[in-house]
Coordinates of C-alpha atoms and ligand atoms in Angstrom, one line a residue:
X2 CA -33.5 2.3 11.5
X3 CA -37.4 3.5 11.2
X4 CA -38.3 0.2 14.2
X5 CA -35.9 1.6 16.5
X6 CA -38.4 4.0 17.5
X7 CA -40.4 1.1 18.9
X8 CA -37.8 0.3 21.4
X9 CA -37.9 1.9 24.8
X10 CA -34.6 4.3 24.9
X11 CA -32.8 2.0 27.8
X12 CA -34.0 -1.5 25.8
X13 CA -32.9 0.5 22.2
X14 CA -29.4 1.6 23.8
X15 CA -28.5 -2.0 25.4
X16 CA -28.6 -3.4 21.6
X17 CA -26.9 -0.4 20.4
X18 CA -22.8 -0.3 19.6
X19 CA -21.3 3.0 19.1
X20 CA -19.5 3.6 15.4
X21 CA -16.6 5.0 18.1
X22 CA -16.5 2.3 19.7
X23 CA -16.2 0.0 16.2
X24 CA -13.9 2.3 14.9
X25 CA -11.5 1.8 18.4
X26 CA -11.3 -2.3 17.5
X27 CA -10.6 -1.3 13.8
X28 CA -7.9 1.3 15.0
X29 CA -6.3 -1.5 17.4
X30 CA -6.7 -4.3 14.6
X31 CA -4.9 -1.4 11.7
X32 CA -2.4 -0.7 14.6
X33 CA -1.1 -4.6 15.2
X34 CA -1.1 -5.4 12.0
X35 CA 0.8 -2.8 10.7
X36 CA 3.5 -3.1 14.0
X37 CA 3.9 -6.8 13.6
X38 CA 4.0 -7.3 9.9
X39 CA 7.5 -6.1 9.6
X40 CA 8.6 -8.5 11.4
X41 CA 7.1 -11.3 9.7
X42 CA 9.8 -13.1 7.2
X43 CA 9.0 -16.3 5.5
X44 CA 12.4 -17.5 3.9
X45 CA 14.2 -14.3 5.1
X46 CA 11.3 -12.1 2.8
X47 CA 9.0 -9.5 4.5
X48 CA 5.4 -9.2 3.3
X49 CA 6.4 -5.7 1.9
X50 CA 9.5 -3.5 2.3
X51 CA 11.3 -1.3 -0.2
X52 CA 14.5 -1.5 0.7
X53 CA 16.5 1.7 -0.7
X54 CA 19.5 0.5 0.8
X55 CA 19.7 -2.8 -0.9
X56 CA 17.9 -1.9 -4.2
X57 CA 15.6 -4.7 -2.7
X58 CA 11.6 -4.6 -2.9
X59 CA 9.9 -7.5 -1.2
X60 CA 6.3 -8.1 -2.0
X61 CA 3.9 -10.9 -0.3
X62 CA 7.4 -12.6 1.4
X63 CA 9.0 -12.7 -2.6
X64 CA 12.1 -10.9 -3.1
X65 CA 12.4 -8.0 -6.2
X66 CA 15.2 -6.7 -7.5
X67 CA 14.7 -2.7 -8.7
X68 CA 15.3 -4.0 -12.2
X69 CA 12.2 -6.1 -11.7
X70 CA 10.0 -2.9 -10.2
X71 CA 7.4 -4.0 -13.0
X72 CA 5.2 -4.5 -9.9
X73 CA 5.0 -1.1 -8.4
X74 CA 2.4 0.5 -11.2
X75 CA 0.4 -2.3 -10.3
X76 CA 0.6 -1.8 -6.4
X77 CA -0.3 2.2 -7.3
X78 CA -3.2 1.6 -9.3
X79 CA -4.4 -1.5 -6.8
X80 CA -4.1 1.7 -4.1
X81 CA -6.1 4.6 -6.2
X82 CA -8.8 2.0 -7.5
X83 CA -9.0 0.8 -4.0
X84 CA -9.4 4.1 -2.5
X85 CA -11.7 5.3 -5.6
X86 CA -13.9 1.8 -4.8
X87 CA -14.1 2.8 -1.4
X88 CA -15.5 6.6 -1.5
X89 CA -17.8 5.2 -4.1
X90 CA -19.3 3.1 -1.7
X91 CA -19.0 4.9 1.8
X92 CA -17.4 8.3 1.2
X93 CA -14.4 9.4 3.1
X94 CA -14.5 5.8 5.1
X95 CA -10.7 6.0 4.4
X96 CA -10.4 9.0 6.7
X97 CA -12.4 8.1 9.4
X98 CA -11.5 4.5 10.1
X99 CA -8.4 3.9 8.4
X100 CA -6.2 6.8 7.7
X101 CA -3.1 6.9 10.6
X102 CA -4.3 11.1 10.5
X103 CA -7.6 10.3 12.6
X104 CA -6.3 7.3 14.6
X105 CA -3.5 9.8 15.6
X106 CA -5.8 13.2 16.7
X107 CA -8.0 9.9 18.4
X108 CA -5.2 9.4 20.1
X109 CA -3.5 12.7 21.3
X110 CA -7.6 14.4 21.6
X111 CA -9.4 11.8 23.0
X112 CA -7.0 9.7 25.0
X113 CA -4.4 11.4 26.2
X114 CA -5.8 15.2 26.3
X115 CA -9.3 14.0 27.8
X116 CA -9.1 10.5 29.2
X117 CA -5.7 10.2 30.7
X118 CA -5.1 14.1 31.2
X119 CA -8.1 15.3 31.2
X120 CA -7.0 18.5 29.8
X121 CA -10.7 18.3 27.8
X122 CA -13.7 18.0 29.8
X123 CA -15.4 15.1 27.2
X124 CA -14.7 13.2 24.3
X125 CA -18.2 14.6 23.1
X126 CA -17.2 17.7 23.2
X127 CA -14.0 18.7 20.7
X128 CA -15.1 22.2 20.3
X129 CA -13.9 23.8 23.3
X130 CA -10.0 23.8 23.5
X131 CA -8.5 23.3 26.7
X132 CA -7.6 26.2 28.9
X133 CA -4.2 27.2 28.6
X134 CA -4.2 30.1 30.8
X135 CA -4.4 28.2 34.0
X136 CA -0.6 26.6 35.5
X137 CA -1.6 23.0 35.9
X138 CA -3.1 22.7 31.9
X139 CA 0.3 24.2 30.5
X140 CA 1.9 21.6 32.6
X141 CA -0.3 18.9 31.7
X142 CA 0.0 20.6 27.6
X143 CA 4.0 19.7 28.4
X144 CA 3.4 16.4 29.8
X145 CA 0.7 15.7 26.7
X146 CA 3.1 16.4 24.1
X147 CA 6.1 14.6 25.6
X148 CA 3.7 11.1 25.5
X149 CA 3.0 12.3 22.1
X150 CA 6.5 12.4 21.0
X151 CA 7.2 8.9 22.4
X152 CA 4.3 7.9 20.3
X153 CA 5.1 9.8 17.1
X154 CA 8.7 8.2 17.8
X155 CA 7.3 4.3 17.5
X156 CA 5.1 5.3 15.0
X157 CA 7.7 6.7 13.1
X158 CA 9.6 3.9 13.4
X159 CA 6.9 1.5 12.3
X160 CA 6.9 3.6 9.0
X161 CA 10.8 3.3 8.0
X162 CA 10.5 -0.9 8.9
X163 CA 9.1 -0.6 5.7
X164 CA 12.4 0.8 4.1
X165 CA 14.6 -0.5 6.4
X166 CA 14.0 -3.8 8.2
X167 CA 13.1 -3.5 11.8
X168 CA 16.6 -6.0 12.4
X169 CA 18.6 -3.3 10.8
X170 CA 16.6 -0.3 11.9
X171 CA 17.8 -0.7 15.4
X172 CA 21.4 -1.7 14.6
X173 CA 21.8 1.4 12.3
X174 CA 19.8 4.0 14.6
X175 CA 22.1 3.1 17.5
X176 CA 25.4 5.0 15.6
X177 CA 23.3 8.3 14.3
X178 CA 26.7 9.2 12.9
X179 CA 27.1 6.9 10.6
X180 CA 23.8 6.3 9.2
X181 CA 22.8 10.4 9.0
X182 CA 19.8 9.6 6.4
X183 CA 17.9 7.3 8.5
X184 CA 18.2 9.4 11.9
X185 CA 17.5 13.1 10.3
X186 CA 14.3 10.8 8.8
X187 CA 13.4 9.4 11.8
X188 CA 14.2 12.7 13.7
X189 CA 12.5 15.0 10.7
X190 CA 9.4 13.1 10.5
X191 CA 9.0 12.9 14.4
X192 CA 8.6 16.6 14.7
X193 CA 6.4 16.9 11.8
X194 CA 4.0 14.5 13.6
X195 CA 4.0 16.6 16.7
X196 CA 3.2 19.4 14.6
X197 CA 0.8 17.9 12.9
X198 CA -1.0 16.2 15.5
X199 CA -0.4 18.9 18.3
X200 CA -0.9 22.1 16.4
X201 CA -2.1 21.8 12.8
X202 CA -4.6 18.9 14.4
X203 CA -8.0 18.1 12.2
X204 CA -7.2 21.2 9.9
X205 CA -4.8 18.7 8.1
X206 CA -8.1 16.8 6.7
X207 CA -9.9 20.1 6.1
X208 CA -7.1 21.7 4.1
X209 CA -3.9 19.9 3.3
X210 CA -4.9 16.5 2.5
X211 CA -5.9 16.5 -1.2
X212 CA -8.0 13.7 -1.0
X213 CA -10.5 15.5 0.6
X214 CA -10.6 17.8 -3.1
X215 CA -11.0 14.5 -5.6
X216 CA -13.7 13.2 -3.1
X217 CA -17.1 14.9 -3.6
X218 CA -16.7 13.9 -7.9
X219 CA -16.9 10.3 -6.6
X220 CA -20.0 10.7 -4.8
X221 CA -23.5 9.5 -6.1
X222 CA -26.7 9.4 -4.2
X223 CA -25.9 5.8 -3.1
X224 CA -22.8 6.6 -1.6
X225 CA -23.2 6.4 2.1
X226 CA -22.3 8.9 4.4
X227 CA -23.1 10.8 7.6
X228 CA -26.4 12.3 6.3
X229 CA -29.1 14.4 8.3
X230 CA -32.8 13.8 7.8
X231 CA -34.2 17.1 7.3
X232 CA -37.6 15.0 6.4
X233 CA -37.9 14.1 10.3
X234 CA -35.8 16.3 12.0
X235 CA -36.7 19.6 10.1
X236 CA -34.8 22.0 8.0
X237 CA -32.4 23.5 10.0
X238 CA -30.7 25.4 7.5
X239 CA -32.1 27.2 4.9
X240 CA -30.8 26.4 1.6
X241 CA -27.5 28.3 0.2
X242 CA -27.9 30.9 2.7
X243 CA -27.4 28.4 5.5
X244 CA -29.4 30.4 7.7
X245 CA -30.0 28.9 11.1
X246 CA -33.2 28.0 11.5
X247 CA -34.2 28.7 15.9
X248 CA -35.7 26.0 18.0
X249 CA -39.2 27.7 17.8
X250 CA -39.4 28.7 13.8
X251 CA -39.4 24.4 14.0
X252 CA -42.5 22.7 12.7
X253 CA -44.1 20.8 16.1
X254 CA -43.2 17.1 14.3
X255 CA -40.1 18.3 13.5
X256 CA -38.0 16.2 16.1
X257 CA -34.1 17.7 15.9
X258 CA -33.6 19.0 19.5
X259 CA -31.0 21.8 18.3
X260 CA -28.8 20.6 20.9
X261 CA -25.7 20.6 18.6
X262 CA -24.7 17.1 20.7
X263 CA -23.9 16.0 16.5
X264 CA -21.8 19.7 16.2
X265 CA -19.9 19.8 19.4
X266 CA -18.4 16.1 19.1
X267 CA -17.6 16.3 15.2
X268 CA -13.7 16.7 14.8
X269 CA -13.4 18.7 11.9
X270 CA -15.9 21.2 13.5
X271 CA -18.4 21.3 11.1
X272 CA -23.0 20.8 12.0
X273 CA -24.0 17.9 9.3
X274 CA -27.4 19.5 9.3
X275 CA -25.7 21.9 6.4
X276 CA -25.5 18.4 4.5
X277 CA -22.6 17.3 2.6
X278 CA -19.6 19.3 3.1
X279 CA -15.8 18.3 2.2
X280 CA -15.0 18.3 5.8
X281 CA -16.4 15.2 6.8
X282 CA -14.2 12.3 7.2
X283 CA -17.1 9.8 8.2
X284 CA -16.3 8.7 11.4
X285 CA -19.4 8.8 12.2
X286 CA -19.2 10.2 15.8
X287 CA -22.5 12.4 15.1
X288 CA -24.1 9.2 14.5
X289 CA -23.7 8.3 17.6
X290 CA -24.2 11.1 19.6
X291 CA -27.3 11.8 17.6
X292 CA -28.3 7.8 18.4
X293 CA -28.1 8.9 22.5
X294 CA -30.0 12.1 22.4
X295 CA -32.7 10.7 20.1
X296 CA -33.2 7.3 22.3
X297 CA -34.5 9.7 25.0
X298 CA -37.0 9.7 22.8
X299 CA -37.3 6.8 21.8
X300 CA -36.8 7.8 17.9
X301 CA -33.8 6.8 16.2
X302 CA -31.3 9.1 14.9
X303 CA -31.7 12.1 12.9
X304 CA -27.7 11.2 11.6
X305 CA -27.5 8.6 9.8
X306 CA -25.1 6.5 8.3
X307 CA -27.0 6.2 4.9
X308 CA -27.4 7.3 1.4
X309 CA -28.9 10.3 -0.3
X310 CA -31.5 8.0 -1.8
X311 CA -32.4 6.8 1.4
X312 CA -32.9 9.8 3.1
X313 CA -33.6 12.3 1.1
X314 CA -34.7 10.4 -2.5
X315 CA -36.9 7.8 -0.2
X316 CA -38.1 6.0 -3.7
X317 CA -35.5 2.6 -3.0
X318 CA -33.2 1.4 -0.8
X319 CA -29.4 2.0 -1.2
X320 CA -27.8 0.0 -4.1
X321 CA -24.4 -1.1 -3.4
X322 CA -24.5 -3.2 -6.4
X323 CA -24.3 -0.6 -8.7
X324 CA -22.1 -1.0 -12.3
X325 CA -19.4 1.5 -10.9
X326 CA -19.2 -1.0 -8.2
X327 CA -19.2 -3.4 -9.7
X328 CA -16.8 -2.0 -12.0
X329 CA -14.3 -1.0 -9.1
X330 CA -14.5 -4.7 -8.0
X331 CA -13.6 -6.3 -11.2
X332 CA -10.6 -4.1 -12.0
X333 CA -9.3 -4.9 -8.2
X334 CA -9.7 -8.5 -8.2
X335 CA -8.2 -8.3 -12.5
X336 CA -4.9 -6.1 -10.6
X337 CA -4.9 -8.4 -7.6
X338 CA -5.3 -11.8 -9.6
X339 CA -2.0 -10.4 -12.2
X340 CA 0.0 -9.3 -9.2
X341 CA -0.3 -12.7 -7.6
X342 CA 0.2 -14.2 -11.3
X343 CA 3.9 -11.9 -11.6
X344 CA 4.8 -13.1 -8.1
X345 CA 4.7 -16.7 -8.7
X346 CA 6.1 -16.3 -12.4
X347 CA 8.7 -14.6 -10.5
X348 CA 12.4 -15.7 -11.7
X349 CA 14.2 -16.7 -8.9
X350 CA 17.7 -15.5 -10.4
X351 CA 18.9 -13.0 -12.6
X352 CA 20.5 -13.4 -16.1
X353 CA 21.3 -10.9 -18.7
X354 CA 22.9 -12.2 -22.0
X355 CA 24.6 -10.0 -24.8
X356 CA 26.2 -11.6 -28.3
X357 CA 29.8 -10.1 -28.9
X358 CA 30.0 -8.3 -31.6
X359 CA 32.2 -11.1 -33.4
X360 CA 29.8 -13.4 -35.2
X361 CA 31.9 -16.6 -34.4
X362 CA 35.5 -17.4 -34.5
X363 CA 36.3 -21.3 -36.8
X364 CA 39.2 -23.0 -35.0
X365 CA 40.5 -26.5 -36.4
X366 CA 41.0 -28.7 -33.8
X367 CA 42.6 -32.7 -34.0
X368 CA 41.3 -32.4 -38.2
X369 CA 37.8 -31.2 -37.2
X370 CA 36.7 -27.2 -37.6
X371 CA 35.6 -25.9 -34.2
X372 CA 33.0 -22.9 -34.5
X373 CA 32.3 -21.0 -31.5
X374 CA 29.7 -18.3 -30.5
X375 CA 30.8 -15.7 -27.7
X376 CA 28.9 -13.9 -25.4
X377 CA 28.8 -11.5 -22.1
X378 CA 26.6 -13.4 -19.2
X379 CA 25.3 -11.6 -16.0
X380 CA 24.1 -13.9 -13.5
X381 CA 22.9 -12.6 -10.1
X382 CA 22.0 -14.8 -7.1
X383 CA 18.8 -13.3 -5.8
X384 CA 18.4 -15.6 -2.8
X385 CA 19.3 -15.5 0.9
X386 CA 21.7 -18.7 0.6
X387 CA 24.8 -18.9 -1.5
X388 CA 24.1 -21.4 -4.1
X389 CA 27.0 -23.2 -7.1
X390 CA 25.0 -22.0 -10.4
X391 CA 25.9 -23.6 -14.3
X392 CA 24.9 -22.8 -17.7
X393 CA 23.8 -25.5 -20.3
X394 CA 21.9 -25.3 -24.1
X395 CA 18.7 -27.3 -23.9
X396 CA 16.8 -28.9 -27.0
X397 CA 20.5 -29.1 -29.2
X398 CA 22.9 -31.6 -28.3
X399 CA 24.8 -30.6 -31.0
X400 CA 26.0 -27.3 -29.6
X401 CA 28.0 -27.3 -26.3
X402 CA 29.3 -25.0 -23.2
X403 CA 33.1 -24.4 -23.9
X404 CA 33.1 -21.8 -21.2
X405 CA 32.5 -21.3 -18.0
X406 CA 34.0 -24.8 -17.8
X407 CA 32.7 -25.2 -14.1
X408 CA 30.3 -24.5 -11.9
X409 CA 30.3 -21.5 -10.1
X410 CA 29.6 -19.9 -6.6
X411 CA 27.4 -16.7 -5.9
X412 CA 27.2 -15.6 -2.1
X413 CA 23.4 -14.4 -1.9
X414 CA 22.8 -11.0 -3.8
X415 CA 25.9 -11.7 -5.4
X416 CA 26.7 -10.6 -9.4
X417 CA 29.1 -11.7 -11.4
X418 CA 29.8 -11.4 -15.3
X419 CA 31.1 -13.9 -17.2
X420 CA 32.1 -14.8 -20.5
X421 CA 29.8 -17.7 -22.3
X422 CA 31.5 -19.4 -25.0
X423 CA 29.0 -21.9 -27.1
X424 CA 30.6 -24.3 -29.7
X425 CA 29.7 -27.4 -31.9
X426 CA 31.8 -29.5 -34.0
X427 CA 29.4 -30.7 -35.9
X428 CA 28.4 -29.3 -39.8
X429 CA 25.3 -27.1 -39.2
X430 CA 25.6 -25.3 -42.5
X431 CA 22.5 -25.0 -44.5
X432 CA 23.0 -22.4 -47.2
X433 CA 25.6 -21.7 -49.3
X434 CA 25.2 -17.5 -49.6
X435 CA 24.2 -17.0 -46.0
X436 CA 25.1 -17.8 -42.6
X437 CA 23.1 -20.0 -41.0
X438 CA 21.1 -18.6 -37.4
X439 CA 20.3 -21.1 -35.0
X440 CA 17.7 -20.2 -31.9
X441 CA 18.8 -21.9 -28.6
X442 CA 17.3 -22.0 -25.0
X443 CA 20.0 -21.3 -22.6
X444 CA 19.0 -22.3 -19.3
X445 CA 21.1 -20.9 -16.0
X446 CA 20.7 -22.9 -13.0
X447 CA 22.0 -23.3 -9.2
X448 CA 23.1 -27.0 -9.2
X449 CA 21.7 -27.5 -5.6
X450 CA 18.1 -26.5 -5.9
X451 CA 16.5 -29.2 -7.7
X452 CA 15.6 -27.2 -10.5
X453 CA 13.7 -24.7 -8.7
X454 CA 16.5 -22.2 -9.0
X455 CA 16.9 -21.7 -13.1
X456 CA 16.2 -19.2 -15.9
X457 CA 15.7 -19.3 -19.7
X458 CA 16.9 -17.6 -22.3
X459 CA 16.4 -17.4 -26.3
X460 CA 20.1 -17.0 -27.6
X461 CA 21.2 -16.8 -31.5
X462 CA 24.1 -18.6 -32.3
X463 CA 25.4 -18.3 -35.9
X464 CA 26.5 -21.2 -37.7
X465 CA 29.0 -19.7 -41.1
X466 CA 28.2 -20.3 -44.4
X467 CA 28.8 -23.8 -46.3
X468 CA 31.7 -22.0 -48.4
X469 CA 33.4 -20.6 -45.6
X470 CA 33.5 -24.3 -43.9
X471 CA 34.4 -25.3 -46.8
X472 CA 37.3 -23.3 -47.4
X473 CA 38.5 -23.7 -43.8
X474 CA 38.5 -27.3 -44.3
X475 CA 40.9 -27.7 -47.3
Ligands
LIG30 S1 -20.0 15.4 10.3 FE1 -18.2 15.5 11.7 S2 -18.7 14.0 13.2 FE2 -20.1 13.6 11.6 S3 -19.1 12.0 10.4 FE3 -18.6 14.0 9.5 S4 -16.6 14.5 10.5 FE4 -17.6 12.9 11.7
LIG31 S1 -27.8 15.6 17.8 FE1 -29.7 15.2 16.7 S2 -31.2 16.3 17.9 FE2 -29.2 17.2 18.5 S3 -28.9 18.9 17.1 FE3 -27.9 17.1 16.2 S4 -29.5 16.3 14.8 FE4 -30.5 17.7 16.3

């Protein structure tokens, strides 16, 4: 930043792109993606919807049942470490770029009050409300919060195509009677939104959102941040007092201008020059407006987008590779890798075996003893297609599948219990005193997926003692 001041203000402000204008192409690139990705199936899977309805969770276009909800501690802790990582390295960057909060007041302040309305006089200026008192602003006020319901009614509706899929969102909000949950939802969470954005406005950030409390312990001097440089532009506050220091009690080289252009456009209505306070969400916009009045100047900004080291320590530059960084990183990419790892181990049906209580039943059949084992099965088709599914013992050809004696079809998402009967003819005994346990693989399978449809199982099956056979044989 120090070479700026070489520039001439006109050649310096050509070069120069506004953080608000940055932060518009991230809003529009966080705003597409988030509308279009519900609607984005591969093999009839979203990228990520929790489906209450269904007891269905879908996670990077792979289907979950809630039984297998193994994944969602992961997804949490990928979100706090994320968000942790993140204020580590630029402070409430969350807020100010990505949080649906700002793009919203962004949206109701800046575009519709000012640019379209022009209930405000300038986007640089979010200090002074609008004037209410006069006809034509209370109509305008009316017409401002009817575009804003619209909005808040998409928006809404964005958020539940991630519970309910946008192909049976629309079917199920047409007959409000019949699906009361999802309309008092979409209904309930509309009118908080106009709230919110209309009336509570930026004083959500300053004093519901708890993030704004666990912050400032995550800070170091690296983090960057909106800063002031009392160093060139002069102490304007004094200390804890935070006593306003007037234009002329300013040192001649001091350079800040005291024209508040950096207080008047900040949202959350607070003057960086105090330095760090909880009520910055970074966006940055005194950055910028610092940026113009200094280029008449041709200095650079007083505000900053940098570190307290940078500006205030001066000894090094910022370090961005420092070890709780680094540390962040690895435990992201360690959550990110397993999550990827669980998705492809992912089974792609369900089955749930129980021994009976009976150890085994001895039948004699044409001169030969029979012995069976009997269990309870649950197989569930997890796919989108029905598909004919069998059961068979792998790695002992002695033992064999009495029962189910045929394949059998699931419709997709369809469960069905079933009663597994194993048996051998063959003499397995080993010991005289005890029975004799045998560990199986049971493998479940839909016949018509080339084996990329099965599930294993480790199954006992207990083979009697020798005297027992013996006995049943005389
Ligand atoms: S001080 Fe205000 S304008 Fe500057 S980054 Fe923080 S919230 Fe934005
Ligand atoms: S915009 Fe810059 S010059 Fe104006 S008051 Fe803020 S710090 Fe001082």
């Amino acid at each position: 930043m120090a070479k700026k001041g070489a520039l001439k203000a006109s050649e310096y402000l050509k070069k120069w792109i506004p953080f608000a204008k940055m932060r518009y192409v991230v809003f529009a690139i966080a705003t597409i993606i988030t509308m279009v990705l519900p609607w984005i199936k591969v093999n009839g899977n979203h990228f990520i919807l929790l489906s209450f309805e269904n007891f269905k969770f879908h996670f990077l276009f792979i289907k979950f049942d809630m039984q297998e909800l193994y994944l969602m501690p992961f997804l949490l802790m990928l979100l706090f470490v994320g968000i942790f990582g993140i204020t580590v390295l630029g402070g409430r960057m969350f807020c100010g770029w990505f949080c649906p909060q700002t793009i919203f007041r962004v949206i109701y302040r800046d575009l519709i009050e000012t640019k379209i309305l022009g209930l405000r006089k300038r986007i640089s200026n979010k200090q002074k409300e609008p004037d209410y008192s006069k006809p034509i602003n209370q109509v305008k006020r009316v017409i401002a919060i009817l575009m804003w319901t619209v909005l808040a009614t998409i928006a809404t509706s964005n958020l539940l195509w991630y519970f309910v899929p946008p192909e049976q969102f629309f079917e199920q909000i047409m007959h409000p009677s019949e699906n009361g949950v999802l309309f008092g939802t979409l209904v309930g969470t509309v009118a908080f939104l106009v709230y919110d954005i209309i009336f509570l406005k930026d004083n959500f950030c300053i004093y519901v959102c708890p993030y704004s409390r666990v912050q400032s312990v995550l800070y170091d001097d690296d983090t960057i941040m909106a800063i002031y440089d009392n160093t060139r532009g002069g102490r304007i506050y004094d200390g804890h007092d935070k006593t306003i220091t007037k234009e002329s009690q300013l040192a001649p080289d001091d350079l800040c201008t005291t024209c508040e252009s950096c207080v008047t456009v900040c949202p959350t209505h607070i003057d960086i020059r105090q330095g760090l306070q909880l009520e910055c969400i970074n966006c940055l916009e005194c950055v910028d407006a610092c940026t113009t009045v200094m280029a008449k100047f041709n200095e650079p900004s007083l505000v900053n987008w940098s570190s307290i080291q940078e500006i205030d320590v001066r000894d090094r530059k910022t370090n961005f590779f420092r070890p709780k960084i680094i540390g962040y990183g690895v435990i992201l990419v360690g959550l990110m890798i397993s999550l990827v790892m669980m998705g492809l181990e992912k089974e792609l049906m369900l089955l749930n075996v129980n021994k009976d209580s009976r150890l085994y039943d001895i039948e004699k059949v044409d001169g030969h003893l029979r012995v069976e084992n009997s269990y309870s099965i649950l197989i569930q088709n997890t796919q989108n297609e029905d598909h004919e599914f069998y059961v068979k013992v792998e790695g002992n050809d002695k033992i064999k599948v009495g029962q189910p004696s045929h394949p059998f079809k699931l419709k997709a998402g369809e469960q069905k219990k079933k009663t597994l009967v194993l048996y051998t003819t063959n003499m397995l005994a080993e010991d005289m005193r005890k029975d004799t346990m045998l560990q199986l693989k049971l493998k479940a399978y839909a016949l018509d997926s080339n084996d990329t449809i099965k599930v294993y199982r480790d199954i006992r099956f207990t083979y009697p003692r020798e005297d027992i056979i013996q006995k049943k044989m005389k």
